[in-house]
PDB file of N, CA and C in Angstrom:
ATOM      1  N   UNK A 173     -16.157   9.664  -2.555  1.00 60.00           N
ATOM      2  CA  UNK A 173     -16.085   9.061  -1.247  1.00 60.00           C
ATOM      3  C   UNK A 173     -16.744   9.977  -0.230  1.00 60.00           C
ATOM      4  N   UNK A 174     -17.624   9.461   0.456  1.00 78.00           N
ATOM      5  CA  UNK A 174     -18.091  10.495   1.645  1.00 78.00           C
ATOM      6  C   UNK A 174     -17.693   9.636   3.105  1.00 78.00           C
ATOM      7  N   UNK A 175     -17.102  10.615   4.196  1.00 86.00           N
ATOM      8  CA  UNK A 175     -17.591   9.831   5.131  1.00 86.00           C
ATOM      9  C   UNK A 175     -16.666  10.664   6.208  1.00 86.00           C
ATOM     10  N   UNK A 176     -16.230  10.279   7.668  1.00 94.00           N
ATOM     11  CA  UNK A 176     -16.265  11.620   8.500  1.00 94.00           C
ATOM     12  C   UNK A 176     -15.193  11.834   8.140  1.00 94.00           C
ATOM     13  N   UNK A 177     -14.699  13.238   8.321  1.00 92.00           N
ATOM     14  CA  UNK A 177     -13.558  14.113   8.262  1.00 92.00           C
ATOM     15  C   UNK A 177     -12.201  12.974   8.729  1.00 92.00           C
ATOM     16  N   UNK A 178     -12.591  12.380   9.783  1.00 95.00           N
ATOM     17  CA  UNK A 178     -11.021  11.405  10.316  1.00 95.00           C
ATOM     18  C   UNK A 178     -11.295  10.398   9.398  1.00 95.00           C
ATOM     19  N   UNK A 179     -12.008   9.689   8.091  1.00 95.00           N
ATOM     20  CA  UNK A 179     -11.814   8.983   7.305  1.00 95.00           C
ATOM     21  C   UNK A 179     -11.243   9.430   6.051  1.00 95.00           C
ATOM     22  N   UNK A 180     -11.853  10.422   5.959  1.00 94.00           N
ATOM     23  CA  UNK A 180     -11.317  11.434   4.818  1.00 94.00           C
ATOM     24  C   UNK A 180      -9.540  11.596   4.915  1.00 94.00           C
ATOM     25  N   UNK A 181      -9.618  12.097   6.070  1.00 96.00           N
ATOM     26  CA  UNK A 181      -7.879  12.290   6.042  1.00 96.00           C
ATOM     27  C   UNK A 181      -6.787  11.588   6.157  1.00 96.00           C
ATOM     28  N   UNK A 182      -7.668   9.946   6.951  1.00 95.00           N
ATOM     29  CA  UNK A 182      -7.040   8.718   6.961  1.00 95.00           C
ATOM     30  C   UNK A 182      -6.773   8.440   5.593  1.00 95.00           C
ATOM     31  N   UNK A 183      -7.710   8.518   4.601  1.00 96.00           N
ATOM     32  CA  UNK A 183      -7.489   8.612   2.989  1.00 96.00           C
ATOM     33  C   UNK A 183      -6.479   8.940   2.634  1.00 96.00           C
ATOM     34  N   UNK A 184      -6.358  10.184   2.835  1.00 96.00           N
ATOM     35  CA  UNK A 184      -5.722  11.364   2.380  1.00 96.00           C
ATOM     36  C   UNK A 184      -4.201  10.947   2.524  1.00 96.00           C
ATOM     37  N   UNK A 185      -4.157  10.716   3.615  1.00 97.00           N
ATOM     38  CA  UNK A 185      -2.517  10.311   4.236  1.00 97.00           C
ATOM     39  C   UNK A 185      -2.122   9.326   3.360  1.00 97.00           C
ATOM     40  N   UNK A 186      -2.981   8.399   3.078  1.00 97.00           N
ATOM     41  CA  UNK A 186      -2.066   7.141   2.672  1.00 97.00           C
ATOM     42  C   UNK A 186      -2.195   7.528   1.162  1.00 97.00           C
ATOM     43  N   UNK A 187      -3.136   8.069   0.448  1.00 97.00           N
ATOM     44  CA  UNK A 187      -2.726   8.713  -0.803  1.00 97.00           C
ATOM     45  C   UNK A 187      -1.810   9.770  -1.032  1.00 97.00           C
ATOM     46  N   UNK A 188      -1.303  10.373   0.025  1.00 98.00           N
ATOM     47  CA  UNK A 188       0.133  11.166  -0.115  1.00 98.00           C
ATOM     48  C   UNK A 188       1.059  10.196  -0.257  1.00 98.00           C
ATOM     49  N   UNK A 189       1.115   9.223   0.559  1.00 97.00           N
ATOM     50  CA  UNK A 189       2.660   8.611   1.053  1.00 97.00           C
ATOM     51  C   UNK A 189       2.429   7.478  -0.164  1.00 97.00           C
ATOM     52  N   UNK A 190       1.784   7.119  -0.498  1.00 97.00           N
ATOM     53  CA  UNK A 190       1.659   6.323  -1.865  1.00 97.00           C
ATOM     54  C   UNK A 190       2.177   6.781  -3.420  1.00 97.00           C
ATOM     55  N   UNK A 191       1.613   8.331  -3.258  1.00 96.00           N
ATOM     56  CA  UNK A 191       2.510   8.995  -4.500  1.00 96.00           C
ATOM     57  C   UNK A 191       3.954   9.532  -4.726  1.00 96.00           C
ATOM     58  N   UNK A 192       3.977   9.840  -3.184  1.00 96.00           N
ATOM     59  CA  UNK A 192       5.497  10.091  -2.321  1.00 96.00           C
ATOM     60  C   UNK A 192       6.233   9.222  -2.975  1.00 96.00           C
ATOM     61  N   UNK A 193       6.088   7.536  -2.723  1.00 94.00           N
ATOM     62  CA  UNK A 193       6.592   6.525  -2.923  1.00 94.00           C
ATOM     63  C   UNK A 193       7.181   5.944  -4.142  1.00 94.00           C
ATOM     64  N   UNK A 194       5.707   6.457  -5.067  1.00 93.00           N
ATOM     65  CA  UNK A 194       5.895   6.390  -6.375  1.00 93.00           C
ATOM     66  C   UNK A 194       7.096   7.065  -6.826  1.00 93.00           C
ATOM     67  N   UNK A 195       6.686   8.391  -6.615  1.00 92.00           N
ATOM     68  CA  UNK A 195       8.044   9.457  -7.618  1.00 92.00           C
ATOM     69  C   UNK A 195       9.228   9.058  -7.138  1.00 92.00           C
ATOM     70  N   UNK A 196       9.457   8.461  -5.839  1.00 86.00           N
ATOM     71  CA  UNK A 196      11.104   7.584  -5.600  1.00 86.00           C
ATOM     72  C   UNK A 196      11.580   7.248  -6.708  1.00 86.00           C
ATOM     73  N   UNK A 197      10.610   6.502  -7.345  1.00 80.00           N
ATOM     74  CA  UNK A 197      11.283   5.550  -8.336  1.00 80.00           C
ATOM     75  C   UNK A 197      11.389   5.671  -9.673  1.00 80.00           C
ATOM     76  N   UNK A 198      11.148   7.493  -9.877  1.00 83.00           N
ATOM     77  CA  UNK A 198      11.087   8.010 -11.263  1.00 83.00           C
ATOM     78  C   UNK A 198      12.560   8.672 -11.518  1.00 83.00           C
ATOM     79  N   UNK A 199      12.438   8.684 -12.878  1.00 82.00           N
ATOM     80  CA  UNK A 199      13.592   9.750 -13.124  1.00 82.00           C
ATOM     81  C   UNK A 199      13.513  11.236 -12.897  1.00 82.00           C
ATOM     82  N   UNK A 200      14.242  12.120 -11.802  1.00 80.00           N
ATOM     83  CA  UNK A 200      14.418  13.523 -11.974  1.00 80.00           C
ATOM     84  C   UNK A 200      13.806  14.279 -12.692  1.00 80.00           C
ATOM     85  N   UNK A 201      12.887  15.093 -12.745  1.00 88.00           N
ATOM     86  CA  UNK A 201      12.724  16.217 -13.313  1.00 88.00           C
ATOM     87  C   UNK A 201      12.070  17.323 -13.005  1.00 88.00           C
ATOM     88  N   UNK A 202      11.665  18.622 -13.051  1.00 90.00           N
ATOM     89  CA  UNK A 202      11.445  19.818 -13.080  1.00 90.00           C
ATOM     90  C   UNK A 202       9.721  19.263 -11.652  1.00 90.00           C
ATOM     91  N   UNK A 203       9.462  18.872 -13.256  1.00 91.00           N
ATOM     92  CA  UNK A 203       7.659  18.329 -12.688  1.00 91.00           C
ATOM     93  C   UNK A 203       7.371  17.541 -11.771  1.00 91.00           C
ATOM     94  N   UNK A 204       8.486  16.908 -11.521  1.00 91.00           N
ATOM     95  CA  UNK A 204       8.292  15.722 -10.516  1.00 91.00           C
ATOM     96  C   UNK A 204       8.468  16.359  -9.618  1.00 91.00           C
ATOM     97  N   UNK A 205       9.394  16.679  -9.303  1.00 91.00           N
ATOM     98  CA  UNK A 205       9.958  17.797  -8.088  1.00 91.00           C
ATOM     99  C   UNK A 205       9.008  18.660  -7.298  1.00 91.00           C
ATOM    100  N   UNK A 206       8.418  19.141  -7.999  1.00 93.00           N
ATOM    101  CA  UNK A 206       7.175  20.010  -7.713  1.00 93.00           C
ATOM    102  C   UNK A 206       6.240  19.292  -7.562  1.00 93.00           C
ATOM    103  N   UNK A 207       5.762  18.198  -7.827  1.00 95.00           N
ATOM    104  CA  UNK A 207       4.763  17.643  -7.240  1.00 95.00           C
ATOM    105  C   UNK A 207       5.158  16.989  -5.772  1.00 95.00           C
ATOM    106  N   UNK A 208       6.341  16.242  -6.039  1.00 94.00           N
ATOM    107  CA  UNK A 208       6.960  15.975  -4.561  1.00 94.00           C
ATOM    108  C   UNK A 208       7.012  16.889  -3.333  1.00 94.00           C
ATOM    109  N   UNK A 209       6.853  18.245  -3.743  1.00 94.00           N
ATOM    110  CA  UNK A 209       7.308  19.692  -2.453  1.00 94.00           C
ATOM    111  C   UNK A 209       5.659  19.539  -2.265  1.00 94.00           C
ATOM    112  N   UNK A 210       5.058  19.651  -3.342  1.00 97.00           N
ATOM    113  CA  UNK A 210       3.033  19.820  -2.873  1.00 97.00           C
ATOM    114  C   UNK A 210       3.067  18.733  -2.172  1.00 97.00           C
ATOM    115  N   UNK A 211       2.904  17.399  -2.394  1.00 97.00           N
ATOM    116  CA  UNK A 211       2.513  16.181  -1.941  1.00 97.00           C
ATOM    117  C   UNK A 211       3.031  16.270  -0.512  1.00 97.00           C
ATOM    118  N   UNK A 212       4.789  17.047  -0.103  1.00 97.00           N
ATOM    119  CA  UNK A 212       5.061  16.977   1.188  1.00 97.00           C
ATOM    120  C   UNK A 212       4.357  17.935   2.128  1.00 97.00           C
ATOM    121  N   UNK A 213       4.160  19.441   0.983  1.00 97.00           N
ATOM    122  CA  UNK A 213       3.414  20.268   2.138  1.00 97.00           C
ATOM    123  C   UNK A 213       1.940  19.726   2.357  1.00 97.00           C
ATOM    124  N   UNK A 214       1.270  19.414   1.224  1.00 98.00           N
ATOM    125  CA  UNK A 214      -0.083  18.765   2.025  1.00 98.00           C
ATOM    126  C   UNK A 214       0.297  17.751   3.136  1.00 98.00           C
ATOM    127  N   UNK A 215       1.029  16.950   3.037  1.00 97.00           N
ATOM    128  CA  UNK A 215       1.114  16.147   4.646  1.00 97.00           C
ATOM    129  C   UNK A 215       1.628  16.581   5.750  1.00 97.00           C
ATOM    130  N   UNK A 216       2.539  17.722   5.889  1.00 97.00           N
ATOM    131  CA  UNK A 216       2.717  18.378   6.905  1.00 97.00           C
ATOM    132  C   UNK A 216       1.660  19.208   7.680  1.00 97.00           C
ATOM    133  N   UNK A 217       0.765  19.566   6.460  1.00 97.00           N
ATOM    134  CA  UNK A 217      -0.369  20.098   7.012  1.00 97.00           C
ATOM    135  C   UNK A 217      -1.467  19.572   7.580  1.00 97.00           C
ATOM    136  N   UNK A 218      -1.741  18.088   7.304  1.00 97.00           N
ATOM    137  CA  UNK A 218      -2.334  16.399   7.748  1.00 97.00           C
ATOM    138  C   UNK A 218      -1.846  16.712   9.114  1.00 97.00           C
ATOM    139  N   UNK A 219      -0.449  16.438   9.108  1.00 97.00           N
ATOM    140  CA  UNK A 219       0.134  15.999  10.311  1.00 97.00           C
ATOM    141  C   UNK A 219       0.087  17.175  11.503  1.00 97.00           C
ATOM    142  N   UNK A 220      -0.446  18.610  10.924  1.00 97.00           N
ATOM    143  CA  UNK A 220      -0.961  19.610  12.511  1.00 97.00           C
ATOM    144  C   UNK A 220      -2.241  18.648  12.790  1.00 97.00           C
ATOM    145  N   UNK A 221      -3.085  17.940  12.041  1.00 96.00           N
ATOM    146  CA  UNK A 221      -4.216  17.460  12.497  1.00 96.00           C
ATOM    147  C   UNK A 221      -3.791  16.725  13.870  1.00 96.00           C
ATOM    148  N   UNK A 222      -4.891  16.870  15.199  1.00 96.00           N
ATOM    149  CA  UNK A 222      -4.576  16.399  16.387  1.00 96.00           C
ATOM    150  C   UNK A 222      -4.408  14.439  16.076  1.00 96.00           C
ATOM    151  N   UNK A 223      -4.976  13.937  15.632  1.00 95.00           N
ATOM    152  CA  UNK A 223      -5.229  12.839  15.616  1.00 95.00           C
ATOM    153  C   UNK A 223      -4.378  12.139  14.505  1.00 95.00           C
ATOM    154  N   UNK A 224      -3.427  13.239  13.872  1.00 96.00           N
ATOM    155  CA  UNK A 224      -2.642  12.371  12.724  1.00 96.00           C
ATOM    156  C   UNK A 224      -1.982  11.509  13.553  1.00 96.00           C
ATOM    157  N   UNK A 225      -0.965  11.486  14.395  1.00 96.00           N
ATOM    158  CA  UNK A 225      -0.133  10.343  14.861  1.00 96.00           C
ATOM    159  C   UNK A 225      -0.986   8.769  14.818  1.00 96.00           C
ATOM    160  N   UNK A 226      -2.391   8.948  15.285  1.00 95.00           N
ATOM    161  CA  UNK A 226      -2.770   7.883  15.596  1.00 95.00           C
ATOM    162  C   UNK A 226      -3.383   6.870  14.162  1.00 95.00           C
ATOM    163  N   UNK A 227      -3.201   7.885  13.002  1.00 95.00           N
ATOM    164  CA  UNK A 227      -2.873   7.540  12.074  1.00 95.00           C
ATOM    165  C   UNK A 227      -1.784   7.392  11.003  1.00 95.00           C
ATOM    166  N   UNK A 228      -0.816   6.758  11.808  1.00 95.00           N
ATOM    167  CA  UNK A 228       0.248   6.620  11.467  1.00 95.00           C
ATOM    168  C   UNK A 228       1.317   7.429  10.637  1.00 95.00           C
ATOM    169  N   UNK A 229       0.576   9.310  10.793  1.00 96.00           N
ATOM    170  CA  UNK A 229       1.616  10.499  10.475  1.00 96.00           C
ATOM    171  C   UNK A 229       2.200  10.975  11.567  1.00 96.00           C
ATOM    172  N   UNK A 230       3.267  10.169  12.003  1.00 95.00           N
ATOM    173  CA  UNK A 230       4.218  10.506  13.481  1.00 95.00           C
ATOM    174  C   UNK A 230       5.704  10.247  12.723  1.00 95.00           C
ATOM    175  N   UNK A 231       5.796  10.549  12.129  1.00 97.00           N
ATOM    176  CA  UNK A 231       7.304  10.485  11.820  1.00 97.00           C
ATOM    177  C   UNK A 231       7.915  11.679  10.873  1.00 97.00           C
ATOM    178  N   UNK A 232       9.233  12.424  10.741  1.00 97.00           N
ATOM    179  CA  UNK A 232      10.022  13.601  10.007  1.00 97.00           C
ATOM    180  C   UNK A 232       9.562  12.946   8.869  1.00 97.00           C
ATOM    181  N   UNK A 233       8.684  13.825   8.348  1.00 97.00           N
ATOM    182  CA  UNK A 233       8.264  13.846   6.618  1.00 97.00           C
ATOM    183  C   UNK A 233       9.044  14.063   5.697  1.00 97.00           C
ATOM    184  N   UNK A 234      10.205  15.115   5.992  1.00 93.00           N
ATOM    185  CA  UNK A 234      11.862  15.524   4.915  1.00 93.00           C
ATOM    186  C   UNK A 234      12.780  14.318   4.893  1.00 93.00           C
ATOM    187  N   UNK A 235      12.804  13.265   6.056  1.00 95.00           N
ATOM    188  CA  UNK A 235      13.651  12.478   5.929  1.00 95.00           C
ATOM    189  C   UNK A 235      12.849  11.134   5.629  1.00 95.00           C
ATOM    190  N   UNK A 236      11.844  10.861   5.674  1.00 95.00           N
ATOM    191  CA  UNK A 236      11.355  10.248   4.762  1.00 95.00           C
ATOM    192  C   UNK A 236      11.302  10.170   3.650  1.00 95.00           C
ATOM    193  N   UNK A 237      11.083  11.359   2.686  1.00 94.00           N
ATOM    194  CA  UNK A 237      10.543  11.604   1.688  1.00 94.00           C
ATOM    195  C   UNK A 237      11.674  13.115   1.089  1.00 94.00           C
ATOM    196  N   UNK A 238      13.220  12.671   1.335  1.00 90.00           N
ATOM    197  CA  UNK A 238      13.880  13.977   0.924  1.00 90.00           C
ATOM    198  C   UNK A 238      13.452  15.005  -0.051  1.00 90.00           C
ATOM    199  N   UNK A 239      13.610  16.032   0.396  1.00 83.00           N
ATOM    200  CA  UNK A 239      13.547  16.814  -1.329  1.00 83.00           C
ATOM    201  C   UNK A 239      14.281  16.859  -2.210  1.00 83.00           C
ATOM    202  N   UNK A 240      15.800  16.078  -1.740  1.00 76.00           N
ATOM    203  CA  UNK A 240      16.955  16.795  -2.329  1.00 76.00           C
ATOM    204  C   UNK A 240      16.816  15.555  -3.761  1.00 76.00           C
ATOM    205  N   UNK A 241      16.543  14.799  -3.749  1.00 65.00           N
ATOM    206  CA  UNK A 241      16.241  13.504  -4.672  1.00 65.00           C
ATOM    207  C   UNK A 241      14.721  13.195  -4.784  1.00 65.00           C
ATOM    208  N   UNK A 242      14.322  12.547  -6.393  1.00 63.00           N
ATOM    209  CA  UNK A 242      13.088  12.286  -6.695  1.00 63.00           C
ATOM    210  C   UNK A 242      13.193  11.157  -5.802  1.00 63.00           C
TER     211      UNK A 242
END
């Protein structure tokens, strides 16, 4: 995919919160877990981007997407 940096990350976002979504609905484990903590810190790091809100990363990412449960 090429194309400007605010498309790229518009990408980006909704392929986090898509895999986010996914592992909800898996069973517990070691691996999952750890992909869930990456998947959250890459979007926290989205969301310093100035322009994330206006792409719909304006909301607490932990209570969205707990850690404490897949």
């Amino acid at each position: 995919m090429r194309g400007s940096a605010e498309e790229v990350l518009s990408c980006l976002i909704e392929l986090l919160e898509t895999s986010l979504e996914e592992l909800g609905g898996l069973e517990a484990n070691p691996f999952f877990l750890g992909e869930k903590y990456a998947y959250i810190e890459c979007l926290e790091m989205v969301q310093t981007w100035n322009e994330a809100k206006t792409h719909g990363l304006d909301y607490n990412i932990e209570r969205r997407f707990p850690l404490d449960r897949i």
